[in-house]
Amino acid sequence: MAASTSSLLRRSALTLGAFNSFNLQHSIRQIQSSFQPPIRQSTRRTMSRVSATHDEEASARAAATEANTGAPTIFDKIISKEIPSTIIYEDEKVLAFRDVNPQAPVHVLVIPKLRDGLTELGKAEPRHEDILGHLLHASKIVAEKEGIVDGFRVVINSGASACQSVYHLHLHVLGGRQMKWPPG
Ligand code: AMP
């Protein structure tokens, strides 16, 4: 549709001789764009992810500077309920709540209530084996509760180059749509 519109316009404009080259190209582009199909929602999301990705990298680098200070993170406030969250699952060791910026129809974060040095997975030690297993099992419970146990993804970003932005270990449980591979 856009191609035939373009050639029709070119012919008309050349016949009329009323446009200089710049105006002709400009007008064609303007009219062609009015024939473009509307940008699909998914495409729009992809486009916004391009700039969001740069933001995420920058904020991950900024967050990394505080990674080893032991400073409390926003997740401490979620655990203490100072900051509201939508809790999906909770037991004595872990808390699972919806991500505020979901990357899939289901996006839940599973965190240990006691950080105990687990600012990131890269800091895990043998003493953390129990809680690490508990977090994985809690992720499966979350997937069941959310109705995605037949297909879901668990992601752990560890460190700035993986775009970790909160230095309190957390598992992302994602699902409710077809996932792609490889991840970005
Ligand atoms: P990461 O980039 O792997 O460190 O993930 C941190 C996640 O925490 C991001 O997906 C954020 O959207 C999420 N997040 C940050 N603040 C909140 C909050 N107040 N409630 C829920 N999720 C949050």
JSON list of C-alpha atoms and ligand atoms in Angstrom, two decimals:
[
{"chain": "A", "resi": 1, "resn": "MET", "atom": "CA", "xyz": [0.00, 0.00, 0.00]},
{"chain": "A", "resi": 2, "resn": "ALA", "atom": "CA", "xyz": [2.74, 2.46, 0.99]},
{"chain": "A", "resi": 3, "resn": "ALA", "atom": "CA", "xyz": [4.85, 1.56, -2.08]},
{"chain": "A", "resi": 4, "resn": "SER", "atom": "CA", "xyz": [2.06, 2.17, -4.60]},
{"chain": "A", "resi": 5, "resn": "THR", "atom": "CA", "xyz": [1.08, 5.36, -2.81]},
{"chain": "A", "resi": 6, "resn": "SER", "atom": "CA", "xyz": [4.67, 6.46, -3.06]},
{"chain": "A", "resi": 7, "resn": "SER", "atom": "CA", "xyz": [4.97, 5.89, -6.79]},
{"chain": "A", "resi": 8, "resn": "LEU", "atom": "CA", "xyz": [1.62, 7.57, -7.44]},
{"chain": "A", "resi": 9, "resn": "LEU", "atom": "CA", "xyz": [2.73, 10.59, -5.48]},
{"chain": "A", "resi": 10, "resn": "ARG", "atom": "CA", "xyz": [6.08, 10.71, -7.27]},
{"chain": "A", "resi": 11, "resn": "ARG", "atom": "CA", "xyz": [4.37, 10.68, -10.66]},
{"chain": "A", "resi": 12, "resn": "SER", "atom": "CA", "xyz": [1.83, 13.35, -9.66]},
{"chain": "A", "resi": 13, "resn": "ALA", "atom": "CA", "xyz": [4.45, 15.59, -8.16]},
{"chain": "A", "resi": 14, "resn": "LEU", "atom": "CA", "xyz": [6.76, 15.32, -11.13]},
{"chain": "A", "resi": 15, "resn": "THR", "atom": "CA", "xyz": [3.91, 16.11, -13.48]},
{"chain": "A", "resi": 16, "resn": "LEU", "atom": "CA", "xyz": [2.91, 19.15, -11.55]},
{"chain": "A", "resi": 17, "resn": "GLY", "atom": "CA", "xyz": [6.50, 20.24, -11.16]},
{"chain": "A", "resi": 18, "resn": "ALA", "atom": "CA", "xyz": [5.38, 22.07, -8.09]},
{"chain": "A", "resi": 19, "resn": "PHE", "atom": "CA", "xyz": [7.73, 20.54, -5.58]},
{"chain": "A", "resi": 20, "resn": "ASN", "atom": "CA", "xyz": [11.42, 20.88, -5.25]},
{"chain": "A", "resi": 21, "resn": "SER", "atom": "CA", "xyz": [13.25, 17.66, -4.34]},
{"chain": "A", "resi": 22, "resn": "PHE", "atom": "CA", "xyz": [13.26, 18.28, -0.60]},
{"chain": "A", "resi": 23, "resn": "ASN", "atom": "CA", "xyz": [9.56, 19.12, -0.40]},
{"chain": "A", "resi": 24, "resn": "LEU", "atom": "CA", "xyz": [8.72, 16.13, -2.56]},
{"chain": "A", "resi": 25, "resn": "GLN", "atom": "CA", "xyz": [10.57, 13.68, -0.32]},
{"chain": "A", "resi": 26, "resn": "HIS", "atom": "CA", "xyz": [9.17, 15.35, 2.78]},
{"chain": "A", "resi": 27, "resn": "SER", "atom": "CA", "xyz": [5.59, 15.18, 1.51]},
{"chain": "A", "resi": 28, "resn": "ILE", "atom": "CA", "xyz": [5.96, 11.57, 0.46]},
{"chain": "A", "resi": 29, "resn": "ARG", "atom": "CA", "xyz": [7.27, 10.64, 3.86]},
{"chain": "A", "resi": 30, "resn": "GLN", "atom": "CA", "xyz": [4.42, 12.47, 5.59]},
{"chain": "A", "resi": 31, "resn": "ILE", "atom": "CA", "xyz": [1.73, 10.83, 3.47]},
{"chain": "A", "resi": 32, "resn": "GLN", "atom": "CA", "xyz": [3.38, 7.41, 3.61]},
{"chain": "A", "resi": 33, "resn": "SER", "atom": "CA", "xyz": [3.47, 7.60, 7.37]},
{"chain": "A", "resi": 34, "resn": "SER", "atom": "CA", "xyz": [-0.26, 8.22, 7.41]},
{"chain": "A", "resi": 35, "resn": "PHE", "atom": "CA", "xyz": [-0.66, 4.85, 5.66]},
{"chain": "A", "resi": 36, "resn": "GLN", "atom": "CA", "xyz": [1.54, 2.98, 8.11]},
{"chain": "A", "resi": 37, "resn": "PRO", "atom": "CA", "xyz": [-0.36, 0.45, 10.17]},
{"chain": "A", "resi": 38, "resn": "PRO", "atom": "CA", "xyz": [-0.56, 1.50, 13.81]},
{"chain": "A", "resi": 39, "resn": "ILE", "atom": "CA", "xyz": [2.45, 0.35, 15.83]},
{"chain": "A", "resi": 40, "resn": "ARG", "atom": "CA", "xyz": [1.50, -2.84, 17.59]},
{"chain": "A", "resi": 41, "resn": "GLN", "atom": "CA", "xyz": [1.51, -2.75, 21.38]},
{"chain": "A", "resi": 42, "resn": "SER", "atom": "CA", "xyz": [4.28, -5.36, 21.52]},
{"chain": "A", "resi": 43, "resn": "THR", "atom": "CA", "xyz": [6.45, -3.31, 19.15]},
{"chain": "A", "resi": 44, "resn": "ARG", "atom": "CA", "xyz": [5.86, -0.23, 21.23]},
{"chain": "A", "resi": 45, "resn": "ARG", "atom": "CA", "xyz": [6.91, -2.18, 24.31]},
{"chain": "A", "resi": 46, "resn": "THR", "atom": "CA", "xyz": [10.07, -3.30, 22.53]},
{"chain": "A", "resi": 47, "resn": "MET", "atom": "CA", "xyz": [10.86, 0.28, 21.55]},
{"chain": "A", "resi": 48, "resn": "SER", "atom": "CA", "xyz": [10.37, 1.54, 25.08]},
{"chain": "A", "resi": 49, "resn": "ARG", "atom": "CA", "xyz": [12.55, -1.31, 26.34]},
{"chain": "A", "resi": 50, "resn": "VAL", "atom": "CA", "xyz": [15.42, 0.03, 24.22]},
{"chain": "A", "resi": 51, "resn": "SER", "atom": "CA", "xyz": [15.67, 3.20, 26.25]},
{"chain": "A", "resi": 52, "resn": "ALA", "atom": "CA", "xyz": [14.58, 1.44, 29.45]},
{"chain": "A", "resi": 53, "resn": "THR", "atom": "CA", "xyz": [17.51, -0.93, 28.99]},
{"chain": "A", "resi": 54, "resn": "HIS", "atom": "CA", "xyz": [19.95, 1.97, 29.03]},
{"chain": "A", "resi": 55, "resn": "ASP", "atom": "CA", "xyz": [18.27, 3.30, 32.20]},
{"chain": "A", "resi": 56, "resn": "GLU", "atom": "CA", "xyz": [18.45, -0.11, 33.80]},
{"chain": "A", "resi": 57, "resn": "GLU", "atom": "CA", "xyz": [22.15, -0.43, 33.05]},
{"chain": "A", "resi": 58, "resn": "ALA", "atom": "CA", "xyz": [22.81, 3.02, 34.51]},
{"chain": "A", "resi": 59, "resn": "SER", "atom": "CA", "xyz": [20.77, 2.39, 37.64]},
{"chain": "A", "resi": 60, "resn": "ALA", "atom": "CA", "xyz": [22.37, -1.04, 38.04]},
{"chain": "A", "resi": 61, "resn": "ARG", "atom": "CA", "xyz": [25.81, 0.56, 37.93]},
{"chain": "A", "resi": 62, "resn": "ALA", "atom": "CA", "xyz": [24.70, 3.18, 40.46]},
{"chain": "A", "resi": 63, "resn": "ALA", "atom": "CA", "xyz": [23.20, 0.54, 42.76]},
{"chain": "A", "resi": 64, "resn": "ALA", "atom": "CA", "xyz": [26.37, -1.53, 42.56]},
{"chain": "A", "resi": 65, "resn": "THR", "atom": "CA", "xyz": [28.34, 1.22, 44.28]},
{"chain": "A", "resi": 66, "resn": "GLU", "atom": "CA", "xyz": [26.28, 0.55, 47.43]},
{"chain": "A", "resi": 67, "resn": "ALA", "atom": "CA", "xyz": [26.20, -3.19, 46.99]},
{"chain": "A", "resi": 68, "resn": "ASN", "atom": "CA", "xyz": [28.67, -4.07, 49.69]},
{"chain": "A", "resi": 69, "resn": "THR", "atom": "CA", "xyz": [27.92, -1.35, 52.21]},
{"chain": "A", "resi": 70, "resn": "GLY", "atom": "CA", "xyz": [25.30, -3.48, 53.93]},
{"chain": "A", "resi": 71, "resn": "ALA", "atom": "CA", "xyz": [22.89, -0.58, 53.65]},
{"chain": "A", "resi": 72, "resn": "PRO", "atom": "CA", "xyz": [19.22, -1.52, 53.87]},
{"chain": "A", "resi": 73, "resn": "THR", "atom": "CA", "xyz": [17.41, -1.75, 50.58]},
{"chain": "A", "resi": 74, "resn": "ILE", "atom": "CA", "xyz": [13.84, -1.06, 49.56]},
{"chain": "A", "resi": 75, "resn": "PHE", "atom": "CA", "xyz": [13.12, -4.73, 50.15]},
{"chain": "A", "resi": 76, "resn": "ASP", "atom": "CA", "xyz": [13.72, -4.27, 53.90]},
{"chain": "A", "resi": 77, "resn": "LYS", "atom": "CA", "xyz": [10.87, -1.78, 53.89]},
{"chain": "A", "resi": 78, "resn": "ILE", "atom": "CA", "xyz": [8.71, -4.25, 51.99]},
{"chain": "A", "resi": 79, "resn": "ILE", "atom": "CA", "xyz": [9.52, -6.98, 54.51]},
{"chain": "A", "resi": 80, "resn": "SER", "atom": "CA", "xyz": [8.68, -4.66, 57.42]},
{"chain": "A", "resi": 81, "resn": "LYS", "atom": "CA", "xyz": [5.52, -3.58, 55.51]},
{"chain": "A", "resi": 82, "resn": "GLU", "atom": "CA", "xyz": [6.60, 0.06, 55.68]},
{"chain": "A", "resi": 83, "resn": "ILE", "atom": "CA", "xyz": [6.17, 0.02, 51.90]},
{"chain": "A", "resi": 84, "resn": "PRO", "atom": "CA", "xyz": [3.07, -1.71, 50.61]},
{"chain": "A", "resi": 85, "resn": "SER", "atom": "CA", "xyz": [3.36, -4.62, 48.24]},
{"chain": "A", "resi": 86, "resn": "THR", "atom": "CA", "xyz": [1.08, -7.28, 46.84]},
{"chain": "A", "resi": 87, "resn": "ILE", "atom": "CA", "xyz": [2.10, -10.40, 48.68]},
{"chain": "A", "resi": 88, "resn": "ILE", "atom": "CA", "xyz": [1.60, -13.67, 46.84]},
{"chain": "A", "resi": 89, "resn": "TYR", "atom": "CA", "xyz": [3.23, -16.02, 49.33]},
{"chain": "A", "resi": 90, "resn": "GLU", "atom": "CA", "xyz": [4.92, -15.74, 52.69]},
{"chain": "A", "resi": 91, "resn": "ASP", "atom": "CA", "xyz": [6.38, -18.11, 55.24]},
{"chain": "A", "resi": 92, "resn": "GLU", "atom": "CA", "xyz": [8.84, -17.73, 58.09]},
{"chain": "A", "resi": 93, "resn": "LYS", "atom": "CA", "xyz": [11.83, -17.51, 55.74]},
{"chain": "A", "resi": 94, "resn": "VAL", "atom": "CA", "xyz": [10.70, -15.91, 52.47]},
{"chain": "A", "resi": 95, "resn": "LEU", "atom": "CA", "xyz": [8.39, -13.27, 51.08]},
{"chain": "A", "resi": 96, "resn": "ALA", "atom": "CA", "xyz": [7.01, -13.24, 47.53]},
{"chain": "A", "resi": 97, "resn": "PHE", "atom": "CA", "xyz": [5.39, -10.11, 46.15]},
{"chain": "A", "resi": 98, "resn": "ARG", "atom": "CA", "xyz": [4.52, -8.66, 42.76]},
{"chain": "A", "resi": 99, "resn": "ASP", "atom": "CA", "xyz": [7.22, -6.70, 40.95]},
{"chain": "A", "resi": 100, "resn": "VAL", "atom": "CA", "xyz": [6.25, -3.05, 40.68]},
{"chain": "A", "resi": 101, "resn": "ASN", "atom": "CA", "xyz": [7.50, -2.97, 37.08]},
{"chain": "A", "resi": 102, "resn": "PRO", "atom": "CA", "xyz": [6.29, -6.28, 35.64]},
{"chain": "A", "resi": 103, "resn": "GLN", "atom": "CA", "xyz": [8.05, -7.72, 32.61]},
{"chain": "A", "resi": 104, "resn": "ALA", "atom": "CA", "xyz": [5.42, -10.41, 32.04]},
{"chain": "A", "resi": 105, "resn": "PRO", "atom": "CA", "xyz": [1.77, -10.93, 32.98]},
{"chain": "A", "resi": 106, "resn": "VAL", "atom": "CA", "xyz": [3.06, -12.72, 36.07]},
{"chain": "A", "resi": 107, "resn": "HIS", "atom": "CA", "xyz": [6.17, -11.20, 37.64]},
{"chain": "A", "resi": 108, "resn": "VAL", "atom": "CA", "xyz": [6.76, -11.98, 41.28]},
{"chain": "A", "resi": 109, "resn": "LEU", "atom": "CA", "xyz": [9.89, -11.45, 43.37]},
{"chain": "A", "resi": 110, "resn": "VAL", "atom": "CA", "xyz": [10.85, -14.05, 45.96]},
{"chain": "A", "resi": 111, "resn": "ILE", "atom": "CA", "xyz": [13.24, -12.84, 48.63]},
{"chain": "A", "resi": 112, "resn": "PRO", "atom": "CA", "xyz": [14.75, -14.15, 51.85]},
{"chain": "A", "resi": 113, "resn": "LYS", "atom": "CA", "xyz": [13.37, -12.26, 54.85]},
{"chain": "A", "resi": 114, "resn": "LEU", "atom": "CA", "xyz": [16.83, -12.33, 56.39]},
{"chain": "A", "resi": 115, "resn": "ARG", "atom": "CA", "xyz": [19.44, -11.12, 53.92]},
{"chain": "A", "resi": 116, "resn": "ASP", "atom": "CA", "xyz": [22.34, -12.60, 55.91]},
{"chain": "A", "resi": 117, "resn": "GLY", "atom": "CA", "xyz": [25.02, -11.40, 53.48]},
{"chain": "A", "resi": 118, "resn": "LEU", "atom": "CA", "xyz": [23.08, -12.49, 50.40]},
{"chain": "A", "resi": 119, "resn": "THR", "atom": "CA", "xyz": [23.20, -9.16, 48.68]},
{"chain": "A", "resi": 120, "resn": "GLU", "atom": "CA", "xyz": [23.57, -11.10, 45.44]},
{"chain": "A", "resi": 121, "resn": "LEU", "atom": "CA", "xyz": [23.84, -14.73, 44.38]},
{"chain": "A", "resi": 122, "resn": "GLY", "atom": "CA", "xyz": [27.53, -14.19, 43.73]},
{"chain": "A", "resi": 123, "resn": "LYS", "atom": "CA", "xyz": [28.00, -13.83, 47.49]},
{"chain": "A", "resi": 124, "resn": "ALA", "atom": "CA", "xyz": [26.42, -17.17, 48.34]},
{"chain": "A", "resi": 125, "resn": "GLU", "atom": "CA", "xyz": [28.32, -19.41, 50.74]},
{"chain": "A", "resi": 126, "resn": "PRO", "atom": "CA", "xyz": [27.78, -23.01, 51.83]},
{"chain": "A", "resi": 127, "resn": "ARG", "atom": "CA", "xyz": [25.79, -21.79, 54.87]},
{"chain": "A", "resi": 128, "resn": "HIS", "atom": "CA", "xyz": [23.20, -20.36, 52.48]},
{"chain": "A", "resi": 129, "resn": "GLU", "atom": "CA", "xyz": [22.30, -23.70, 50.89]},
{"chain": "A", "resi": 130, "resn": "ASP", "atom": "CA", "xyz": [19.11, -24.13, 52.89]},
{"chain": "A", "resi": 131, "resn": "ILE", "atom": "CA", "xyz": [17.71, -20.71, 52.13]},
{"chain": "A", "resi": 132, "resn": "LEU", "atom": "CA", "xyz": [18.68, -20.99, 48.46]},
{"chain": "A", "resi": 133, "resn": "GLY", "atom": "CA", "xyz": [16.77, -24.26, 48.18]},
{"chain": "A", "resi": 134, "resn": "HIS", "atom": "CA", "xyz": [13.88, -22.74, 50.10]},
{"chain": "A", "resi": 135, "resn": "LEU", "atom": "CA", "xyz": [13.73, -19.78, 47.71]},
{"chain": "A", "resi": 136, "resn": "LEU", "atom": "CA", "xyz": [13.59, -22.09, 44.69]},
{"chain": "A", "resi": 137, "resn": "HIS", "atom": "CA", "xyz": [10.85, -24.17, 46.22]},
{"chain": "A", "resi": 138, "resn": "ALA", "atom": "CA", "xyz": [8.93, -21.01, 47.14]},
{"chain": "A", "resi": 139, "resn": "SER", "atom": "CA", "xyz": [9.24, -19.94, 43.49]},
{"chain": "A", "resi": 140, "resn": "LYS", "atom": "CA", "xyz": [7.48, -23.13, 42.45]},
{"chain": "A", "resi": 141, "resn": "ILE", "atom": "CA", "xyz": [4.73, -22.48, 45.02]},
{"chain": "A", "resi": 142, "resn": "VAL", "atom": "CA", "xyz": [4.33, -18.98, 43.57]},
{"chain": "A", "resi": 143, "resn": "ALA", "atom": "CA", "xyz": [4.09, -20.43, 40.04]},
{"chain": "A", "resi": 144, "resn": "GLU", "atom": "CA", "xyz": [1.37, -22.80, 41.24]},
{"chain": "A", "resi": 145, "resn": "LYS", "atom": "CA", "xyz": [-0.53, -20.03, 42.98]},
{"chain": "A", "resi": 146, "resn": "GLU", "atom": "CA", "xyz": [-0.33, -17.87, 39.87]},
{"chain": "A", "resi": 147, "resn": "GLY", "atom": "CA", "xyz": [-1.45, -20.70, 37.57]},
{"chain": "A", "resi": 148, "resn": "ILE", "atom": "CA", "xyz": [1.77, -20.83, 35.54]},
{"chain": "A", "resi": 149, "resn": "VAL", "atom": "CA", "xyz": [3.41, -23.94, 36.93]},
{"chain": "A", "resi": 150, "resn": "ASP", "atom": "CA", "xyz": [3.31, -25.57, 33.47]},
{"chain": "A", "resi": 151, "resn": "GLY", "atom": "CA", "xyz": [5.68, -22.94, 32.10]},
{"chain": "A", "resi": 152, "resn": "PHE", "atom": "CA", "xyz": [7.54, -20.24, 33.92]},
{"chain": "A", "resi": 153, "resn": "ARG", "atom": "CA", "xyz": [11.00, -18.74, 34.24]},
{"chain": "A", "resi": 154, "resn": "VAL", "atom": "CA", "xyz": [13.08, -18.00, 37.32]},
{"chain": "A", "resi": 155, "resn": "VAL", "atom": "CA", "xyz": [15.74, -15.33, 36.93]},
{"chain": "A", "resi": 156, "resn": "ILE", "atom": "CA", "xyz": [18.42, -14.11, 39.29]},
{"chain": "A", "resi": 157, "resn": "ASN", "atom": "CA", "xyz": [20.39, -11.07, 38.26]},
{"chain": "A", "resi": 158, "resn": "SER", "atom": "CA", "xyz": [23.69, -11.10, 40.11]},
{"chain": "A", "resi": 159, "resn": "GLY", "atom": "CA", "xyz": [25.89, -8.03, 39.89]},
{"chain": "A", "resi": 160, "resn": "ALA", "atom": "CA", "xyz": [25.91, -4.87, 37.82]},
{"chain": "A", "resi": 161, "resn": "SER", "atom": "CA", "xyz": [26.70, -6.58, 34.52]},
{"chain": "A", "resi": 162, "resn": "ALA", "atom": "CA", "xyz": [23.55, -8.65, 34.99]},
{"chain": "A", "resi": 163, "resn": "CYS", "atom": "CA", "xyz": [21.58, -5.44, 35.70]},
{"chain": "A", "resi": 164, "resn": "GLN", "atom": "CA", "xyz": [20.95, -6.19, 39.36]},
{"chain": "A", "resi": 165, "resn": "SER", "atom": "CA", "xyz": [19.47, -3.06, 40.87]},
{"chain": "A", "resi": 166, "resn": "VAL", "atom": "CA", "xyz": [18.48, -4.12, 44.41]},
{"chain": "A", "resi": 167, "resn": "TYR", "atom": "CA", "xyz": [21.19, -5.70, 46.54]},
{"chain": "A", "resi": 168, "resn": "HIS", "atom": "CA", "xyz": [19.03, -8.12, 48.49]},
{"chain": "A", "resi": 169, "resn": "LEU", "atom": "CA", "xyz": [18.97, -11.49, 46.74]},
{"chain": "A", "resi": 170, "resn": "HIS", "atom": "CA", "xyz": [15.73, -12.00, 44.85]},
{"chain": "A", "resi": 171, "resn": "LEU", "atom": "CA", "xyz": [14.36, -14.47, 42.37]},
{"chain": "A", "resi": 172, "resn": "HIS", "atom": "CA", "xyz": [12.17, -13.17, 39.57]},
{"chain": "A", "resi": 173, "resn": "VAL", "atom": "CA", "xyz": [9.32, -15.57, 38.78]},
{"chain": "A", "resi": 174, "resn": "LEU", "atom": "CA", "xyz": [8.04, -14.73, 35.32]},
{"chain": "A", "resi": 175, "resn": "GLY", "atom": "CA", "xyz": [5.29, -16.26, 33.24]},
{"chain": "A", "resi": 176, "resn": "GLY", "atom": "CA", "xyz": [1.90, -15.88, 31.64]},
{"chain": "A", "resi": 177, "resn": "ARG", "atom": "CA", "xyz": [3.33, -15.35, 28.16]},
{"chain": "A", "resi": 178, "resn": "GLN", "atom": "CA", "xyz": [5.60, -17.17, 25.72]},
{"chain": "A", "resi": 179, "resn": "MET", "atom": "CA", "xyz": [9.17, -16.52, 26.82]},
{"chain": "A", "resi": 180, "resn": "LYS", "atom": "CA", "xyz": [11.97, -15.95, 24.34]},
{"chain": "A", "resi": 181, "resn": "TRP", "atom": "CA", "xyz": [15.45, -17.38, 24.37]},
{"chain": "A", "resi": 182, "resn": "PRO", "atom": "CA", "xyz": [18.20, -16.24, 24.60]},
{"chain": "A", "resi": 183, "resn": "PRO", "atom": "CA", "xyz": [17.37, -13.51, 27.11]},
{"chain": "A", "resi": 184, "resn": "GLY", "atom": "CA", "xyz": [18.84, -10.04, 26.58]},
{"chain": "B", "resi": 1, "resn": "AMP", "atom": "P1", "xyz": [16.93, -6.55, 39.76]},
{"chain": "B", "resi": 1, "resn": "AMP", "atom": "O1", "xyz": [17.06, -5.58, 38.63]},
{"chain": "B", "resi": 1, "resn": "AMP", "atom": "O2", "xyz": [17.15, -7.97, 39.36]},
{"chain": "B", "resi": 1, "resn": "AMP", "atom": "O3", "xyz": [17.78, -6.13, 40.94]},
{"chain": "B", "resi": 1, "resn": "AMP", "atom": "O4", "xyz": [15.42, -6.48, 40.19]},
{"chain": "B", "resi": 1, "resn": "AMP", "atom": "C1", "xyz": [14.92, -5.57, 41.11]},
{"chain": "B", "resi": 1, "resn": "AMP", "atom": "C2", "xyz": [13.44, -5.57, 40.90]},
{"chain": "B", "resi": 1, "resn": "AMP", "atom": "O5", "xyz": [12.82, -4.93, 42.00]},
{"chain": "B", "resi": 1, "resn": "AMP", "atom": "C3", "xyz": [13.02, -4.81, 39.64]},
{"chain": "B", "resi": 1, "resn": "AMP", "atom": "O6", "xyz": [12.34, -5.70, 38.76]},
{"chain": "B", "resi": 1, "resn": "AMP", "atom": "C4", "xyz": [12.08, -3.74, 40.20]},
{"chain": "B", "resi": 1, "resn": "AMP", "atom": "O7", "xyz": [10.98, -3.49, 39.36]},
{"chain": "B", "resi": 1, "resn": "AMP", "atom": "C5", "xyz": [11.66, -4.32, 41.53]},
{"chain": "B", "resi": 1, "resn": "AMP", "atom": "N1", "xyz": [11.24, -3.36, 42.50]},
{"chain": "B", "resi": 1, "resn": "AMP", "atom": "C6", "xyz": [11.88, -2.25, 42.90]},
{"chain": "B", "resi": 1, "resn": "AMP", "atom": "N2", "xyz": [11.18, -1.60, 43.84]},
{"chain": "B", "resi": 1, "resn": "AMP", "atom": "C7", "xyz": [10.06, -2.34, 44.06]},
{"chain": "B", "resi": 1, "resn": "AMP", "atom": "C8", "xyz": [8.93, -2.20, 44.91]},
{"chain": "B", "resi": 1, "resn": "AMP", "atom": "N3", "xyz": [8.80, -1.16, 45.75]},
{"chain": "B", "resi": 1, "resn": "AMP", "atom": "N4", "xyz": [7.96, -3.15, 44.84]},
{"chain": "B", "resi": 1, "resn": "AMP", "atom": "C9", "xyz": [8.07, -4.19, 44.00]},
{"chain": "B", "resi": 1, "resn": "AMP", "atom": "N5", "xyz": [9.11, -4.37, 43.18]},
{"chain": "B", "resi": 1, "resn": "AMP", "atom": "C10", "xyz": [10.11, -3.46, 43.19]}
]
